[in-house]
PDB file of C-alpha atoms in Angstrom:
ATOM      1  CA  UNK G 152     145.445 176.527 204.736  1.00 47.00           C
ATOM      2  CA  UNK G 153     145.654 173.726 202.142  1.00 44.00           C
ATOM      3  CA  UNK G 154     148.794 171.667 201.708  1.00 43.00           C
ATOM      4  CA  UNK G 155     149.543 169.592 198.641  1.00 38.00           C
ATOM      5  CA  UNK G 156     151.921 166.675 198.621  1.00 40.00           C
ATOM      6  CA  UNK G 157     153.101 164.803 195.554  1.00 40.00           C
ATOM      7  CA  UNK G 158     155.068 161.608 195.357  1.00 39.00           C
ATOM      8  CA  UNK G 159     157.170 160.273 192.547  1.00 40.00           C
ATOM      9  CA  UNK G 160     156.700 156.680 191.464  1.00 41.00           C
ATOM     10  CA  UNK G 161     159.246 154.458 189.776  1.00 41.00           C
ATOM     11  CA  UNK G 162     156.690 153.294 187.225  1.00 40.00           C
ATOM     12  CA  UNK G 163     157.889 153.619 183.629  1.00 49.00           C
ATOM     13  CA  UNK G 164     156.029 156.160 181.531  1.00 52.00           C
ATOM     14  CA  UNK G 165     155.300 154.755 178.094  1.00 55.00           C
ATOM     15  CA  UNK G 166     155.393 157.054 175.093  1.00 55.00           C
ATOM     16  CA  UNK G 167     152.137 157.361 173.253  1.00 55.00           C
ATOM     17  CA  UNK G 168     152.416 155.636 169.887  1.00 66.00           C
ATOM     18  CA  UNK G 169     152.352 157.996 166.973  1.00 58.00           C
ATOM     19  CA  UNK G 170     148.988 158.235 165.249  1.00 63.00           C
ATOM     20  CA  UNK G 171     150.321 160.199 162.320  1.00 76.00           C
ATOM     21  CA  UNK G 172     153.727 159.623 160.861  1.00 86.00           C
ATOM     22  CA  UNK G 173     155.475 162.287 158.837  1.00 88.00           C
ATOM     23  CA  UNK G 174     155.881 161.306 155.167  1.00 92.00           C
ATOM     24  CA  UNK G 175     159.616 161.978 155.426  1.00 94.00           C
ATOM     25  CA  UNK G 176     160.182 159.568 158.357  1.00 94.00           C
ATOM     26  CA  UNK G 177     162.476 156.701 157.460  1.00 96.00           C
ATOM     27  CA  UNK G 178     163.287 153.346 158.989  1.00 96.00           C
ATOM     28  CA  UNK G 179     166.514 153.720 160.968  1.00 95.00           C
ATOM     29  CA  UNK G 180     167.769 150.354 159.671  1.00 96.00           C
ATOM     30  CA  UNK G 181     166.939 150.237 155.950  1.00 95.00           C
ATOM     31  CA  UNK G 182     165.993 153.832 155.102  1.00 95.00           C
ATOM     32  CA  UNK G 183     162.532 152.957 153.762  1.00 96.00           C
ATOM     33  CA  UNK G 184     159.809 155.608 154.146  1.00 96.00           C
ATOM     34  CA  UNK G 185     157.680 154.141 156.954  1.00 95.00           C
ATOM     35  CA  UNK G 186     154.520 156.195 156.296  1.00 94.00           C
ATOM     36  CA  UNK G 187     153.932 154.165 153.118  1.00 94.00           C
ATOM     37  CA  UNK G 188     153.290 151.070 155.267  1.00 94.00           C
ATOM     38  CA  UNK G 189     151.387 152.299 158.344  1.00 94.00           C
ATOM     39  CA  UNK G 190     150.143 148.824 159.316  1.00 96.00           C
ATOM     40  CA  UNK G 191     153.728 147.595 159.727  1.00 97.00           C
ATOM     41  CA  UNK G 192     155.261 150.596 161.526  1.00 96.00           C
ATOM     42  CA  UNK G 193     157.034 149.800 164.787  1.00 96.00           C
ATOM     43  CA  UNK G 194     158.948 152.014 167.176  1.00 95.00           C
ATOM     44  CA  UNK G 195     161.453 152.101 169.992  1.00 95.00           C
ATOM     45  CA  UNK G 196     161.902 154.774 172.654  1.00 93.00           C
ATOM     46  CA  UNK G 197     165.397 154.860 174.122  1.00 92.00           C
ATOM     47  CA  UNK G 198     166.611 156.009 177.532  1.00 93.00           C
ATOM     48  CA  UNK G 199     167.225 159.530 176.190  1.00 92.00           C
ATOM     49  CA  UNK G 200     163.601 159.757 175.040  1.00 90.00           C
ATOM     50  CA  UNK G 201     164.410 159.469 171.326  1.00 90.00           C
ATOM     51  CA  UNK G 202     161.815 157.686 169.201  1.00 91.00           C
ATOM     52  CA  UNK G 203     163.122 155.476 166.396  1.00 94.00           C
ATOM     53  CA  UNK G 204     160.763 154.266 163.668  1.00 95.00           C
ATOM     54  CA  UNK G 205     160.992 151.040 161.673  1.00 96.00           C
ATOM     55  CA  UNK G 206     159.154 149.488 158.723  1.00 96.00           C
ATOM     56  CA  UNK G 207     158.550 146.250 160.632  1.00 97.00           C
ATOM     57  CA  UNK G 208     159.533 144.057 163.550  1.00 98.00           C
ATOM     58  CA  UNK G 209     162.479 142.533 161.663  1.00 97.00           C
ATOM     59  CA  UNK G 210     164.296 145.868 161.339  1.00 97.00           C
ATOM     60  CA  UNK G 211     163.258 146.931 164.835  1.00 98.00           C
ATOM     61  CA  UNK G 212     164.888 143.773 166.198  1.00 97.00           C
ATOM     62  CA  UNK G 213     168.047 144.323 164.125  1.00 96.00           C
ATOM     63  CA  UNK G 214     168.332 147.712 165.842  1.00 96.00           C
ATOM     64  CA  UNK G 215     167.421 146.244 169.244  1.00 96.00           C
ATOM     65  CA  UNK G 216     170.245 143.687 169.074  1.00 94.00           C
ATOM     66  CA  UNK G 217     172.881 146.092 167.723  1.00 92.00           C
ATOM     67  CA  UNK G 218     171.858 149.756 167.915  1.00 92.00           C
ATOM     68  CA  UNK G 219     175.446 150.941 167.467  1.00 90.00           C
ATOM     69  CA  UNK G 220     175.451 149.560 163.913  1.00 92.00           C
ATOM     70  CA  UNK G 221     172.721 152.063 163.094  1.00 92.00           C
ATOM     71  CA  UNK G 222     174.270 155.144 164.676  1.00 90.00           C
ATOM     72  CA  UNK G 223     172.833 154.918 168.193  1.00 90.00           C
ATOM     73  CA  UNK G 224     174.850 155.907 171.250  1.00 90.00           C
ATOM     74  CA  UNK G 225     176.043 152.686 172.908  1.00 84.00           C
ATOM     75  CA  UNK G 226     175.202 154.100 176.356  1.00 88.00           C
ATOM     76  CA  UNK G 227     171.488 154.340 175.565  1.00 89.00           C
ATOM     77  CA  UNK G 228     169.110 151.519 176.391  1.00 92.00           C
ATOM     78  CA  UNK G 229     165.806 150.520 174.827  1.00 94.00           C
ATOM     79  CA  UNK G 230     163.006 151.575 177.161  1.00 95.00           C
ATOM     80  CA  UNK G 231     159.903 150.839 175.101  1.00 95.00           C
ATOM     81  CA  UNK G 232     159.084 148.694 172.091  1.00 97.00           C
ATOM     82  CA  UNK G 233     155.826 149.232 170.214  1.00 97.00           C
ATOM     83  CA  UNK G 234     154.372 146.990 167.512  1.00 97.00           C
ATOM     84  CA  UNK G 235     150.898 146.739 165.946  1.00 97.00           C
ATOM     85  CA  UNK G 236     148.635 143.732 166.261  1.00 98.00           C
ATOM     86  CA  UNK G 237     148.237 142.313 162.744  1.00 98.00           C
ATOM     87  CA  UNK G 238     144.451 141.975 162.964  1.00 97.00           C
ATOM     88  CA  UNK G 239     143.377 144.972 165.060  1.00 96.00           C
ATOM     89  CA  UNK G 240     146.265 147.370 164.286  1.00 95.00           C
ATOM     90  CA  UNK G 241     146.228 148.311 167.983  1.00 94.00           C
ATOM     91  CA  UNK G 242     149.586 149.331 169.456  1.00 95.00           C
ATOM     92  CA  UNK G 243     151.118 146.671 171.719  1.00 95.00           C
ATOM     93  CA  UNK G 244     154.062 146.445 174.062  1.00 97.00           C
ATOM     94  CA  UNK G 245     156.462 144.552 171.803  1.00 98.00           C
ATOM     95  CA  UNK G 246     157.933 142.653 174.739  1.00 98.00           C
ATOM     96  CA  UNK G 247     154.517 141.134 175.499  1.00 98.00           C
ATOM     97  CA  UNK G 248     153.431 140.371 171.927  1.00 98.00           C
ATOM     98  CA  UNK G 249     153.430 136.993 170.182  1.00 99.00           C
ATOM     99  CA  UNK G 250     155.043 136.672 166.760  1.00 99.00           C
ATOM    100  CA  UNK G 251     154.539 134.344 163.800  1.00 99.00           C
ATOM    101  CA  UNK G 252     157.345 133.781 161.288  1.00 97.00           C
ATOM    102  CA  UNK G 253     157.554 131.853 158.049  1.00 96.00           C
ATOM    103  CA  UNK G 254     153.996 132.622 156.927  1.00 97.00           C
ATOM    104  CA  UNK G 255     152.639 133.487 153.506  1.00 97.00           C
ATOM    105  CA  UNK G 256     152.150 137.105 154.670  1.00 97.00           C
ATOM    106  CA  UNK G 257     155.063 139.403 153.889  1.00 96.00           C
ATOM    107  CA  UNK G 258     155.928 142.835 155.247  1.00 95.00           C
ATOM    108  CA  UNK G 259     157.329 145.767 153.271  1.00 94.00           C
ATOM    109  CA  UNK G 260     160.784 144.136 153.144  1.00 91.00           C
ATOM    110  CA  UNK G 261     159.805 140.484 152.684  1.00 93.00           C
ATOM    111  CA  UNK G 262     159.612 137.827 155.385  1.00 95.00           C
ATOM    112  CA  UNK G 263     158.498 139.401 158.655  1.00 96.00           C
ATOM    113  CA  UNK G 264     157.669 138.743 162.294  1.00 98.00           C
ATOM    114  CA  UNK G 265     153.885 139.192 162.364  1.00 99.00           C
ATOM    115  CA  UNK G 266     152.802 140.502 165.803  1.00 99.00           C
ATOM    116  CA  UNK G 267     149.710 139.622 167.848  1.00 99.00           C
ATOM    117  CA  UNK G 268     148.336 140.702 171.195  1.00 98.00           C
ATOM    118  CA  UNK G 269     147.333 137.214 172.266  1.00 97.00           C
ATOM    119  CA  UNK G 270     148.527 133.703 171.671  1.00 98.00           C
ATOM    120  CA  UNK G 271     145.197 132.421 170.334  1.00 98.00           C
ATOM    121  CA  UNK G 272     145.195 134.972 167.489  1.00 98.00           C
ATOM    122  CA  UNK G 273     148.790 134.090 166.698  1.00 98.00           C
ATOM    123  CA  UNK G 274     147.940 130.364 166.657  1.00 98.00           C
ATOM    124  CA  UNK G 275     145.006 130.946 164.280  1.00 98.00           C
ATOM    125  CA  UNK G 276     147.193 133.041 161.982  1.00 98.00           C
ATOM    126  CA  UNK G 277     149.961 130.420 162.115  1.00 98.00           C
ATOM    127  CA  UNK G 278     147.507 127.771 160.904  1.00 98.00           C
ATOM    128  CA  UNK G 279     145.660 129.932 158.362  1.00 98.00           C
ATOM    129  CA  UNK G 280     148.805 131.421 156.809  1.00 98.00           C
ATOM    130  CA  UNK G 281     151.096 128.396 156.962  1.00 97.00           C
ATOM    131  CA  UNK G 282     153.507 129.898 159.473  1.00 97.00           C
ATOM    132  CA  UNK G 283     156.518 127.937 160.618  1.00 97.00           C
ATOM    133  CA  UNK G 284     156.920 129.200 164.208  1.00 97.00           C
ATOM    134  CA  UNK G 285     155.127 131.057 166.970  1.00 98.00           C
ATOM    135  CA  UNK G 286     157.503 133.053 169.170  1.00 98.00           C
ATOM    136  CA  UNK G 287     157.405 135.290 172.207  1.00 98.00           C
ATOM    137  CA  UNK G 288     159.782 138.250 172.449  1.00 98.00           C
ATOM    138  CA  UNK G 289     162.531 136.399 174.391  1.00 98.00           C
ATOM    139  CA  UNK G 290     162.523 133.631 171.735  1.00 98.00           C
ATOM    140  CA  UNK G 291     163.684 136.022 169.007  1.00 98.00           C
ATOM    141  CA  UNK G 292     167.420 135.843 168.406  1.00 97.00           C
ATOM    142  CA  UNK G 293     169.905 137.916 166.494  1.00 94.00           C
ATOM    143  CA  UNK G 294     170.604 134.854 164.347  1.00 95.00           C
ATOM    144  CA  UNK G 295     166.930 134.759 163.285  1.00 94.00           C
ATOM    145  CA  UNK G 296     167.082 138.426 162.357  1.00 95.00           C
ATOM    146  CA  UNK G 297     170.287 137.975 160.372  1.00 92.00           C
ATOM    147  CA  UNK G 298     168.794 134.993 158.559  1.00 91.00           C
ATOM    148  CA  UNK G 299     165.602 136.859 157.630  1.00 91.00           C
ATOM    149  CA  UNK G 300     167.512 139.949 156.550  1.00 88.00           C
ATOM    150  CA  UNK G 301     169.762 137.772 154.379  1.00 86.00           C
ATOM    151  CA  UNK G 302     166.684 136.149 152.773  1.00 70.00           C
ATOM    152  CA  UNK G 303     167.675 132.728 154.086  1.00 46.00           C
ATOM    153  CA  UNK G 304     165.151 130.280 155.444  1.00 45.00           C
ATOM    154  CA  UNK G 305     165.142 130.043 159.238  1.00 43.00           C
TER     155      UNK G 305
END
């Protein structure tokens, strides 16, 4: 007789980033069609398993800091954050990425947080594209987001 035993781990299961995005999918924050700008698409998976799409890190972070302003249930939490490395377009854990702001590279909605998998790539981009700051995820504040969304210089 063969017995099978399974155990459950408390390791988070990350959603697979979407390879194809429906042409009708819109950014939860600004309403822009995200499929038009596939290199800038970002996403969040919440504690209910819902996937929210955004046209860039800036709008993703606006939602992250105040999801209730965009219709989310206040009881839900953000479980996963996915962004794309600017150079490789590989999906990254947004909490582990490095970001450059104030560069001469703009996203679909203007000034943007440009994400990178490693610090050395972000430093090269910062120099090559005249960026003003290199940030890690915890460095990003709601005030920065508000400033960028208001088209004010940080």
